[in-house]
mmCIF file of C-alpha atoms in Angstrom:
data_model
loop_
_atom_site.group_PDB
_atom_site.id
_atom_site.type_symbol
_atom_site.label_atom_id
_atom_site.label_comp_id
_atom_site.label_asym_id
_atom_site.label_seq_id
_atom_site.Cartn_x
_atom_site.Cartn_y
_atom_site.Cartn_z
ATOM 1 C CA MET J 1 -36.478 49.803 -110.111
ATOM 2 C CA HIS J 2 -37.055 51.213 -113.621
ATOM 3 C CA GLU J 3 -39.974 53.027 -112.002
ATOM 4 C CA LEU J 4 -37.612 55.822 -111.021
ATOM 5 C CA SER J 5 -36.685 56.290 -114.738
ATOM 6 C CA ILE J 6 -40.397 56.300 -115.602
ATOM 7 C CA VAL J 7 -41.089 58.980 -112.976
ATOM 8 C CA THR J 8 -38.092 60.975 -114.133
ATOM 9 C CA ASN J 9 -39.407 60.885 -117.671
ATOM 10 C CA ILE J 10 -42.860 62.047 -116.498
ATOM 11 C CA ILE J 11 -41.218 64.963 -114.642
ATOM 12 C CA GLU J 12 -39.330 65.950 -117.774
ATOM 13 C CA ILE J 13 -42.534 65.969 -119.828
ATOM 14 C CA ALA J 14 -44.300 68.008 -117.169
ATOM 15 C CA GLU J 15 -41.468 70.566 -116.867
ATOM 16 C CA ARG J 16 -41.313 70.913 -120.636
ATOM 17 C CA GLU J 17 -45.060 71.615 -121.011
ATOM 18 C CA THR J 18 -45.205 73.932 -117.999
ATOM 19 C CA HIS J 19 -42.316 75.952 -119.351
ATOM 20 C CA LYS J 20 -43.755 75.945 -122.870
ATOM 21 C CA ALA J 21 -47.087 77.318 -121.668
ATOM 22 C CA ASN J 22 -45.564 79.819 -119.293
ATOM 23 C CA ALA J 23 -47.399 78.203 -116.425
ATOM 24 C CA ARG J 24 -46.370 78.089 -112.792
ATOM 25 C CA ALA J 25 -46.851 74.438 -111.889
ATOM 26 C CA VAL J 26 -49.033 71.397 -112.454
ATOM 27 C CA GLN J 27 -52.300 71.174 -110.611
ATOM 28 C CA LYS J 28 -53.226 67.736 -111.766
ATOM 29 C CA ILE J 29 -51.696 65.047 -113.943
ATOM 30 C CA GLU J 30 -53.562 62.212 -115.613
ATOM 31 C CA LEU J 31 -51.681 59.051 -116.556
ATOM 32 C CA ASP J 32 -52.703 55.962 -118.481
ATOM 33 C CA ILE J 33 -50.865 52.918 -117.099
ATOM 34 C CA GLY J 34 -51.850 49.565 -118.475
ATOM 35 C CA VAL J 35 -51.918 46.621 -115.999
ATOM 36 C CA LEU J 36 -49.333 44.812 -118.119
ATOM 37 C CA SER J 37 -47.108 47.840 -118.733
ATOM 38 C CA GLY J 38 -44.444 46.399 -116.434
ATOM 39 C CA ILE J 39 -44.849 49.211 -113.890
ATOM 40 C CA GLU J 40 -45.081 48.012 -110.323
ATOM 41 C CA MET J 41 -47.392 50.550 -108.637
ATOM 42 C CA GLN J 42 -45.832 50.317 -105.216
ATOM 43 C CA ALA J 43 -42.370 50.996 -106.593
ATOM 44 C CA PHE J 44 -43.901 53.736 -108.812
ATOM 45 C CA ASP J 45 -45.412 55.504 -105.750
ATOM 46 C CA PHE J 46 -42.181 55.250 -103.872
ATOM 47 C CA ALA J 47 -40.204 56.647 -106.789
ATOM 48 C CA TRP J 48 -42.807 59.431 -107.162
ATOM 49 C CA GLU J 49 -42.393 60.558 -103.575
ATOM 50 C CA GLN J 50 -38.637 60.628 -103.894
ATOM 51 C CA ALA J 51 -38.495 62.456 -107.175
ATOM 52 C CA VAL J 52 -41.243 65.123 -107.428
ATOM 53 C CA PRO J 53 -40.274 67.545 -104.621
ATOM 54 C CA ASP J 54 -38.845 70.772 -106.110
ATOM 55 C CA THR J 55 -40.387 70.068 -109.506
ATOM 56 C CA VAL J 56 -43.539 71.432 -111.100
ATOM 57 C CA LEU J 57 -45.237 68.169 -109.974
ATOM 58 C CA ALA J 58 -44.445 68.728 -106.269
ATOM 59 C CA LYS J 59 -48.052 69.525 -105.380
ATOM 60 C CA ALA J 60 -49.808 67.922 -108.342
ATOM 61 C CA GLY J 61 -52.806 65.698 -107.869
ATOM 62 C CA ARG J 62 -52.534 62.433 -109.724
ATOM 63 C CA LYS J 63 -55.152 60.541 -111.603
ATOM 64 C CA ILE J 64 -54.052 57.133 -112.780
ATOM 65 C CA ASN J 65 -56.169 55.169 -115.224
ATOM 66 C CA ARG J 66 -55.249 51.531 -114.849
ATOM 67 C CA LEU J 67 -56.189 50.127 -118.270
ATOM 68 C CA ALA J 68 -57.254 46.500 -118.254
ATOM 69 C CA ALA J 69 -55.503 44.071 -120.497
ATOM 70 C CA ILE J 70 -57.735 43.196 -123.454
ATOM 71 C CA ALA J 71 -56.613 40.416 -125.776
ATOM 72 C CA LEU J 72 -57.933 39.101 -129.092
ATOM 73 C CA CYS J 73 -57.632 35.513 -130.257
ATOM 74 C CA GLU J 74 -56.529 35.651 -133.866
ATOM 75 C CA ASP J 75 -57.853 32.128 -134.495
ATOM 76 C CA CYS J 76 -61.450 32.376 -133.232
ATOM 77 C CA ARG J 77 -61.683 36.218 -132.920
ATOM 78 C CA HIS J 78 -62.723 35.907 -129.279
ATOM 79 C CA ARG J 79 -61.969 39.065 -127.186
ATOM 80 C CA PHE J 80 -61.183 38.534 -123.550
ATOM 81 C CA GLU J 81 -59.565 40.157 -120.530
ATOM 82 C CA ALA J 82 -56.015 38.812 -120.098
ATOM 83 C CA GLU J 83 -54.055 38.558 -116.902
ATOM 84 C CA SER J 84 -50.649 38.036 -118.472
ATOM 85 C CA LEU J 85 -48.675 38.451 -121.703
ATOM 86 C CA TYR J 86 -48.988 34.756 -122.512
ATOM 87 C CA GLU J 87 -52.616 33.997 -122.039
ATOM 88 C CA LEU J 88 -54.190 31.153 -124.046
ATOM 89 C CA CYS J 89 -57.568 31.879 -125.569
ATOM 90 C CA PRO J 90 -60.156 30.874 -123.002
ATOM 91 C CA ARG J 91 -62.510 29.759 -125.788
ATOM 92 C CA CYS J 92 -60.389 27.771 -128.240
ATOM 93 C CA GLU J 93 -57.196 27.444 -126.156
ATOM 94 C CA GLY J 94 -55.120 28.752 -129.047
ATOM 95 C CA ILE J 95 -51.824 30.565 -128.512
ATOM 96 C CA ASN J 96 -52.298 33.112 -131.276
ATOM 97 C CA THR J 97 -53.519 35.796 -128.981
ATOM 98 C CA LYS J 98 -52.749 39.430 -129.405
ATOM 99 C CA LEU J 99 -52.869 42.103 -126.730
ATOM 100 C CA LEU J 100 -55.013 45.066 -127.819
ATOM 101 C CA GLN J 101 -54.749 47.123 -124.611
ATOM 102 C CA GLY J 102 -52.924 46.939 -121.292
ATOM 103 C CA ARG J 103 -49.319 47.911 -122.022
ATOM 104 C CA GLU J 104 -49.941 51.688 -122.118
ATOM 105 C CA MET J 105 -47.652 54.130 -120.360
ATOM 106 C CA LYS J 106 -48.824 57.626 -121.172
ATOM 107 C CA VAL J 107 -49.143 61.144 -119.858
ATOM 108 C CA LYS J 108 -52.695 61.711 -120.923
ATOM 109 C CA SER J 109 -53.158 65.282 -119.779
ATOM 110 C CA LEU J 110 -51.784 68.064 -117.577
ATOM 111 C CA GLU J 111 -53.773 70.706 -115.754
ATOM 112 C CA LEU J 112 -51.471 73.683 -115.547
ATOM 113 C CA ILE J 113 -51.672 76.504 -113.000
ATOM 114 C CA PHE J 114 -51.211 80.088 -114.164
ATOM 115 C CA GLU J 115 -50.704 83.110 -111.934
ATOM 116 C CA MET B 1 -66.187 78.588 -111.950
ATOM 117 C CA CYS B 2 -62.678 79.085 -110.574
ATOM 118 C CA SER B 3 -61.133 75.692 -110.013
ATOM 119 C CA THR B 4 -59.038 76.889 -107.174
ATOM 120 C CA CYS B 5 -61.657 78.292 -104.762
ATOM 121 C CA GLY B 6 -64.896 77.774 -106.564
ATOM 122 C CA CYS B 7 -65.723 81.447 -106.932
ATOM 123 C CA SER B 8 -67.552 82.625 -110.021
ATOM 124 C CA THR B 9 -65.701 84.118 -112.954
ATOM 125 C CA GLN B 10 -68.827 84.670 -115.067
ATOM 126 C CA GLY B 11 -68.117 86.706 -118.110
ATOM 127 C CA GLY B 12 -64.478 86.214 -117.341
ATOM 128 C CA VAL B 13 -61.756 83.963 -118.368
ATOM 129 C CA GLN B 14 -61.910 81.071 -120.793
ATOM 130 C CA PHE B 15 -58.458 79.602 -121.182
ATOM 131 C CA SER B 16 -58.193 77.716 -124.432
ATOM 132 C CA THR B 17 -54.589 77.657 -125.673
ATOM 133 C CA PRO B 18 -51.546 77.914 -123.422
ATOM 134 C CA SER B 19 -49.687 80.284 -125.760
ATOM 135 C CA ASN B 20 -52.528 82.837 -126.000
ATOM 136 C CA ILE B 21 -51.266 85.037 -123.212
ATOM 137 C CA ALA B 22 -52.648 88.248 -124.772
ATOM 138 C CA LYS B 23 -56.154 86.928 -124.782
ATOM 139 C CA ARG B 24 -55.809 85.793 -121.203
ATOM 140 C CA GLU B 25 -54.767 89.270 -120.027
ATOM 141 C CA LEU B 26 -57.387 91.024 -122.036
ATOM 142 C CA SER B 27 -60.204 88.976 -120.740
ATOM 143 C CA PHE B 28 -59.440 89.330 -117.026
ATOM 144 C CA THR B 29 -62.445 90.719 -115.170
ATOM 145 C CA THR B 30 -62.000 93.176 -112.349
ATOM 146 C CA GLU B 31 -63.125 90.440 -110.099
ATOM 147 C CA ASP B 32 -60.179 88.284 -111.106
ATOM 148 C CA LEU B 33 -57.775 91.178 -110.698
ATOM 149 C CA HIS B 34 -59.135 91.836 -107.232
ATOM 150 C CA HIS B 35 -58.624 88.205 -106.091
ATOM 151 C CA HIS B 36 -55.224 87.702 -107.726
ATOM 152 C CA HIS B 37 -56.437 84.227 -108.519
ATOM 153 C CA SER B 38 -54.480 81.598 -110.251
ATOM 154 C CA HIS B 39 -56.292 79.741 -112.927
ATOM 155 C CA THR B 40 -55.765 76.467 -114.583
ATOM 156 C CA GLU B 41 -56.036 74.977 -118.021
ATOM 157 C CA THR B 42 -55.733 71.496 -119.242
ATOM 158 C CA VAL B 43 -53.305 70.322 -121.942
ATOM 159 C CA GLN B 44 -54.229 67.080 -123.631
ATOM 160 C CA LEU B 45 -50.994 65.250 -124.328
ATOM 161 C CA GLU B 46 -51.420 61.497 -124.867
ATOM 162 C CA GLU B 47 -47.612 61.260 -124.817
ATOM 163 C CA ASP B 48 -45.766 57.989 -124.282
ATOM 164 C CA ILE B 49 -43.702 58.294 -121.107
ATOM 165 C CA LEU B 50 -40.729 56.711 -122.829
ATOM 166 C CA HIS B 51 -41.118 58.822 -125.893
ATOM 167 C CA LYS B 52 -37.741 60.449 -125.478
ATOM 168 C CA ASN B 53 -35.948 57.139 -125.052
ATOM 169 C CA ASN B 54 -37.712 55.708 -128.066
ATOM 170 C CA GLN B 55 -36.916 58.735 -130.192
ATOM 171 C CA LEU B 56 -33.192 58.566 -129.326
ATOM 172 C CA ALA B 57 -33.235 54.789 -129.888
ATOM 173 C CA ASP B 58 -34.546 55.435 -133.394
ATOM 174 C CA GLU B 59 -31.750 57.881 -133.977
ATOM 175 C CA ASN B 60 -29.249 55.241 -132.851
ATOM 176 C CA ARG B 61 -30.895 52.717 -135.157
ATOM 177 C CA ARG B 62 -30.714 55.020 -138.144
ATOM 178 C CA PHE B 63 -27.044 55.696 -137.406
ATOM 179 C CA PHE B 64 -26.271 51.970 -137.205
ATOM 180 C CA GLU B 65 -28.145 51.222 -140.381
ATOM 181 C CA ALA B 66 -26.576 54.117 -142.322
ATOM 182 C CA ASN B 67 -23.129 52.886 -141.367
ATOM 183 C CA ASN B 68 -23.860 49.217 -141.762
ATOM 184 C CA ILE B 69 -23.346 48.430 -138.105
ATOM 185 C CA LEU B 70 -25.144 45.327 -136.894
ATOM 186 C CA CYS B 71 -26.197 45.989 -133.294
ATOM 187 C CA PHE B 72 -27.257 43.373 -130.692
ATOM 188 C CA ASN B 73 -28.649 44.075 -127.257
ATOM 189 C CA LEU B 74 -27.827 41.147 -124.949
ATOM 190 C CA VAL B 75 -30.108 40.806 -121.922
ATOM 191 C CA SER B 76 -30.334 38.252 -119.159
ATOM 192 C CA SER B 77 -30.328 37.793 -115.434
ATOM 193 C CA PRO B 78 -26.907 38.071 -113.795
ATOM 194 C CA GLY B 79 -24.771 34.941 -114.185
ATOM 195 C CA SER B 80 -26.382 33.453 -117.281
ATOM 196 C CA GLY B 81 -23.073 33.651 -119.141
ATOM 197 C CA LYS B 82 -23.487 36.758 -121.294
ATOM 198 C CA THR B 83 -19.861 37.816 -120.948
ATOM 199 C CA SER B 84 -18.511 34.258 -121.546
ATOM 200 C CA LEU B 85 -20.675 33.968 -124.672
ATOM 201 C CA LEU B 86 -19.294 37.275 -125.873
ATOM 202 C CA GLU B 87 -15.679 36.407 -125.106
ATOM 203 C CA ARG B 88 -15.924 33.173 -127.093
ATOM 204 C CA THR B 89 -17.754 34.855 -129.954
ATOM 205 C CA LEU B 90 -15.168 37.610 -130.218
ATOM 206 C CA LEU B 91 -12.188 35.170 -130.070
ATOM 207 C CA ASP B 92 -13.713 32.853 -132.652
ATOM 208 C CA LEU B 93 -14.859 35.579 -135.134
ATOM 209 C CA ASN B 94 -12.371 38.367 -134.605
ATOM 210 C CA ASP B 95 -10.438 37.626 -137.718
ATOM 211 C CA ARG B 96 -13.593 37.627 -139.856
ATOM 212 C CA HIS B 97 -15.361 40.818 -138.658
ATOM 213 C CA ARG B 98 -14.737 44.077 -136.874
ATOM 214 C CA PHE B 99 -16.402 44.145 -133.427
ATOM 215 C CA TYR B 100 -17.152 46.648 -130.734
ATOM 216 C CA VAL B 101 -18.607 46.073 -127.276
ATOM 217 C CA ILE B 102 -20.543 48.289 -124.843
ATOM 218 C CA GLU B 103 -20.604 46.828 -121.332
ATOM 219 C CA GLY B 104 -23.304 47.789 -118.875
ATOM 220 C CA ASP B 105 -22.972 47.040 -115.187
ATOM 221 C CA GLN B 106 -23.869 48.844 -112.002
ATOM 222 C CA GLN B 107 -20.258 48.787 -110.843
ATOM 223 C CA THR B 108 -16.693 47.651 -111.750
ATOM 224 C CA MET B 109 -14.643 47.343 -114.961
ATOM 225 C CA ALA B 110 -14.530 43.576 -114.663
ATOM 226 C CA ASP B 111 -16.433 42.725 -117.811
ATOM 227 C CA ALA B 112 -14.723 45.373 -119.894
ATOM 228 C CA ASP B 113 -11.396 43.983 -118.772
ATOM 229 C CA ARG B 114 -12.406 40.513 -119.978
ATOM 230 C CA ILE B 115 -13.461 41.905 -123.332
ATOM 231 C CA HIS B 116 -10.381 44.077 -123.548
ATOM 232 C CA ALA B 117 -8.304 40.895 -123.291
ATOM 233 C CA THR B 118 -9.821 39.726 -126.614
ATOM 234 C CA LYS B 119 -8.433 42.936 -128.218
ATOM 235 C CA VAL B 120 -11.876 44.188 -129.175
ATOM 236 C CA PRO B 121 -12.536 47.854 -128.471
ATOM 237 C CA VAL B 122 -14.805 48.165 -125.435
ATOM 238 C CA ILE B 123 -16.385 50.800 -123.276
ATOM 239 C CA GLN B 124 -17.823 50.188 -119.827
ATOM 240 C CA ILE B 125 -20.925 52.051 -118.677
ATOM 241 C CA ASN B 126 -21.403 51.923 -114.930
ATOM 242 C CA THR B 127 -24.945 52.835 -114.198
ATOM 243 C CA GLY B 128 -24.397 53.225 -110.452
ATOM 244 C CA GLN B 129 -27.854 52.669 -108.939
ATOM 245 C CA GLY B 130 -29.387 52.323 -112.409
ATOM 246 C CA CYS B 131 -30.807 48.939 -113.359
ATOM 247 C CA HIS B 132 -30.719 49.224 -117.152
ATOM 248 C CA LEU B 133 -29.047 51.020 -120.050
ATOM 249 C CA ASP B 134 -30.997 53.561 -121.991
ATOM 250 C CA SER B 135 -30.642 54.928 -125.520
ATOM 251 C CA SER B 136 -28.831 58.156 -124.475
ATOM 252 C CA MET B 137 -26.127 56.120 -122.690
ATOM 253 C CA VAL B 138 -25.690 54.057 -125.808
ATOM 254 C CA ALA B 139 -25.543 57.202 -127.991
ATOM 255 C CA ARG B 140 -22.715 58.606 -125.791
ATOM 256 C CA ALA B 141 -20.833 55.298 -125.662
ATOM 257 C CA THR B 142 -21.139 54.898 -129.405
ATOM 258 C CA LYS B 143 -19.598 58.320 -129.958
ATOM 259 C CA SER B 144 -16.581 57.613 -127.771
ATOM 260 C CA LEU B 145 -16.010 54.179 -129.381
ATOM 261 C CA LYS B 146 -15.732 55.875 -132.794
ATOM 262 C CA LEU B 147 -17.419 52.988 -134.564
ATOM 263 C CA GLN B 148 -16.255 52.199 -138.065
ATOM 264 C CA ASN B 149 -18.556 51.203 -140.828
ATOM 265 C CA ASN B 150 -19.324 47.549 -141.634
ATOM 266 C CA SER B 151 -18.920 46.257 -138.073
ATOM 267 C CA ILE B 152 -20.796 44.468 -135.318
ATOM 268 C CA LEU B 153 -21.678 46.121 -132.039
ATOM 269 C CA PHE B 154 -22.611 44.047 -128.960
ATOM 270 C CA ILE B 155 -24.299 45.857 -126.081
ATOM 271 C CA GLU B 156 -24.209 43.731 -122.903
ATOM 272 C CA ASN B 157 -27.029 45.166 -120.842
ATOM 273 C CA VAL B 158 -27.100 45.252 -117.029
ATOM 274 C CA GLY B 159 -27.862 41.763 -115.701
ATOM 275 C CA ASN B 160 -31.526 42.109 -114.886
ATOM 276 C CA LEU B 161 -34.481 40.302 -116.460
ATOM 277 C CA VAL B 162 -36.979 43.032 -115.713
ATOM 278 C CA CYS B 163 -36.028 46.686 -116.240
ATOM 279 C CA PRO B 164 -33.993 46.505 -119.540
ATOM 280 C CA ALA B 165 -37.114 45.107 -121.221
ATOM 281 C CA MET B 166 -38.694 48.545 -121.456
ATOM 282 C CA PHE B 167 -35.763 50.438 -122.949
ATOM 283 C CA ASP B 168 -35.139 50.219 -126.671
ATOM 284 C CA LEU B 169 -31.490 51.027 -127.306
ATOM 285 C CA GLY B 170 -31.701 51.088 -131.137
ATOM 286 C CA GLU B 171 -30.497 47.492 -131.577
ATOM 287 C CA LYS B 172 -31.364 45.418 -134.622
ATOM 288 C CA LYS B 173 -31.947 42.276 -132.533
ATOM 289 C CA ARG B 174 -32.570 41.732 -128.860
ATOM 290 C CA VAL B 175 -31.008 38.522 -127.573
ATOM 291 C CA VAL B 176 -32.223 37.089 -124.254
ATOM 292 C CA ILE B 177 -29.960 34.522 -122.673
ATOM 293 C CA ILE B 178 -31.021 31.983 -120.052
ATOM 294 C CA SER B 179 -28.863 29.211 -118.690
ATOM 295 C CA VAL B 180 -29.923 25.678 -117.759
ATOM 296 C CA THR B 181 -28.967 26.382 -114.140
ATOM 297 C CA GLU B 182 -31.981 28.714 -113.938
ATOM 298 C CA GLY B 183 -35.571 27.540 -113.843
ATOM 299 C CA GLU B 184 -37.151 26.592 -117.151
ATOM 300 C CA ASP B 185 -40.161 28.712 -116.145
ATOM 301 C CA LYS B 186 -38.124 31.978 -116.408
ATOM 302 C CA PRO B 187 -40.104 33.029 -119.587
ATOM 303 C CA LEU B 188 -43.399 32.835 -117.677
ATOM 304 C CA LYS B 189 -41.964 34.585 -114.605
ATOM 305 C CA TYR B 190 -40.385 37.398 -116.603
ATOM 306 C CA PRO B 191 -42.549 37.539 -119.725
ATOM 307 C CA ASP B 192 -41.798 41.165 -120.690
ATOM 308 C CA MET B 193 -38.169 40.335 -121.489
ATOM 309 C CA PHE B 194 -39.083 37.344 -123.631
ATOM 310 C CA ALA B 195 -41.918 39.215 -125.344
ATOM 311 C CA GLY B 196 -39.520 41.910 -126.433
ATOM 312 C CA SER B 197 -36.696 39.660 -127.697
ATOM 313 C CA ASP B 198 -35.946 38.229 -131.114
ATOM 314 C CA ILE B 199 -33.480 35.482 -130.266
ATOM 315 C CA CYS B 200 -33.312 33.255 -127.140
ATOM 316 C CA ILE B 201 -29.968 31.617 -126.373
ATOM 317 C CA ILE B 202 -30.126 28.724 -123.926
ATOM 318 C CA ASN B 203 -26.570 28.596 -122.447
ATOM 319 C CA LYS B 204 -24.606 26.079 -120.354
ATOM 320 C CA ILE B 205 -26.109 23.027 -122.058
ATOM 321 C CA ASP B 206 -22.969 21.093 -121.090
ATOM 322 C CA LEU B 207 -24.518 21.075 -117.606
ATOM 323 C CA LEU B 208 -27.794 19.450 -118.725
ATOM 324 C CA PRO B 209 -26.902 16.005 -117.334
ATOM 325 C CA TYR B 210 -26.494 17.490 -113.864
ATOM 326 C CA VAL B 211 -29.478 19.753 -113.612
ATOM 327 C CA ASN B 212 -33.214 19.463 -113.669
ATOM 328 C CA PHE B 213 -33.869 21.631 -116.740
ATOM 329 C CA ASN B 214 -36.187 20.593 -119.558
ATOM 330 C CA VAL B 215 -35.164 22.420 -122.719
ATOM 331 C CA ASP B 216 -38.409 21.612 -124.571
ATOM 332 C CA LYS B 217 -40.450 22.938 -121.675
ATOM 333 C CA ALA B 218 -38.406 26.129 -121.541
ATOM 334 C CA LYS B 219 -38.920 26.669 -125.299
ATOM 335 C CA GLU B 220 -42.646 25.956 -124.972
ATOM 336 C CA TYR B 221 -42.978 28.502 -122.135
ATOM 337 C CA ALA B 222 -41.021 31.100 -124.102
ATOM 338 C CA ARG B 223 -43.126 30.498 -127.235
ATOM 339 C CA ARG B 224 -46.298 31.039 -125.213
ATOM 340 C CA VAL B 225 -44.968 34.598 -124.512
ATOM 341 C CA ASN B 226 -43.497 35.192 -127.946
ATOM 342 C CA LYS B 227 -44.328 32.807 -130.782
ATOM 343 C CA ASN B 228 -41.671 34.355 -133.100
ATOM 344 C CA LEU B 229 -38.742 33.757 -130.804
ATOM 345 C CA HIS B 230 -35.758 31.957 -132.411
ATOM 346 C CA PHE B 231 -33.856 29.513 -130.197
ATOM 347 C CA ILE B 232 -30.166 28.579 -130.096
ATOM 348 C CA CYS B 233 -28.819 26.135 -127.569
ATOM 349 C CA VAL B 234 -25.133 26.612 -126.711
ATOM 350 C CA SER B 235 -22.369 25.928 -124.265
ATOM 351 C CA ALA B 236 -20.196 29.024 -124.386
ATOM 352 C CA THR B 237 -17.476 27.296 -122.394
ATOM 353 C CA ARG B 238 -17.344 23.992 -124.263
ATOM 354 C CA GLY B 239 -18.362 25.388 -127.661
ATOM 355 C CA ASP B 240 -21.493 23.319 -128.415
ATOM 356 C CA GLY B 241 -23.975 25.117 -130.678
ATOM 357 C CA MET B 242 -21.784 28.195 -131.154
ATOM 358 C CA GLN B 243 -21.662 27.546 -134.850
ATOM 359 C CA ASP B 244 -25.481 28.021 -134.990
ATOM 360 C CA TRP B 245 -25.081 31.374 -133.193
ATOM 361 C CA TYR B 246 -22.336 32.464 -135.578
ATOM 362 C CA GLU B 247 -24.450 31.553 -138.574
ATOM 363 C CA MET B 248 -27.317 33.567 -137.128
ATOM 364 C CA ILE B 249 -25.024 36.622 -136.710
ATOM 365 C CA GLU B 250 -23.650 36.303 -140.237
ATOM 366 C CA SER B 251 -27.113 35.811 -141.750
ATOM 367 C CA LEU B 252 -27.993 39.305 -140.424
ATOM 368 C CA LEU B 253 -25.001 41.076 -141.949
#
């Protein structure tokens, strides 16, 4: 259940930015969460519901960009969509594959509300 | 257009920077004042959610390096033998090096008591409901241990093959431990932990004759996830392979 820590970190970032800008609350938050980031979305949603009341994110809309896992085979340079951290190259079956995208965990943007 | 109710604010407010309050007040139109509308503006952040943990982990790492403290983060599922491995290591090497231990568990002092019996300074972190240690807990524990220079610090993470994978503590090497009483497909089932580790200890090899565990298969699965993983096979209770582990530790000093 590290998802609660993740949500707590998001709240801290949102509180910091809201305070810094002298805003009232967050209208909308946009997150990048890669499909191989290790975040289980059901647990994430549950943690979110538990943690955001009484914070600047209490009424915030959420946009979550689920980034696909894109891997590159370092042997044959084939780019492909991966489903796990240990995917063999579908073209040459080599194990020297490198994940280019899919482990992101980012607060992309915050839309802040001002009085 | 006002993003709250859709009314027009033509000739009115253009919010560009959050700190520019003066501009915001000056450019209010009478229409805005009449409505008492709230307005919004977007801040582009692109900030890693674990940025704070990573930053503090880097601070821990710099502190360890500056004081010549070799730090290991031991991770595994519960029952793989992390504490037994530690006990044996401390008893065997205590006269050669100065050690410290940080114990992470949800509850109890049990592990700290076992380490304390080896006469190595130890601090127990009970995470309560928490499923992993983070870098701020380690920073606090490190302070109260009053680490001396030229020493070795073992952090025994909470027994959990999932959550601790995400949290850098500032260690030099992450050591994942699996035992032969678990399935050899653990690396494929919990790839994040194996992807983020440097050393993989396969423990309880004295039990190999009695269990259906193929060491080569386990290594192959783990290499699929992390081709740079270094393997050491040991029995912490009987002592097999421990010498390889000690050589590995001393090669990093």
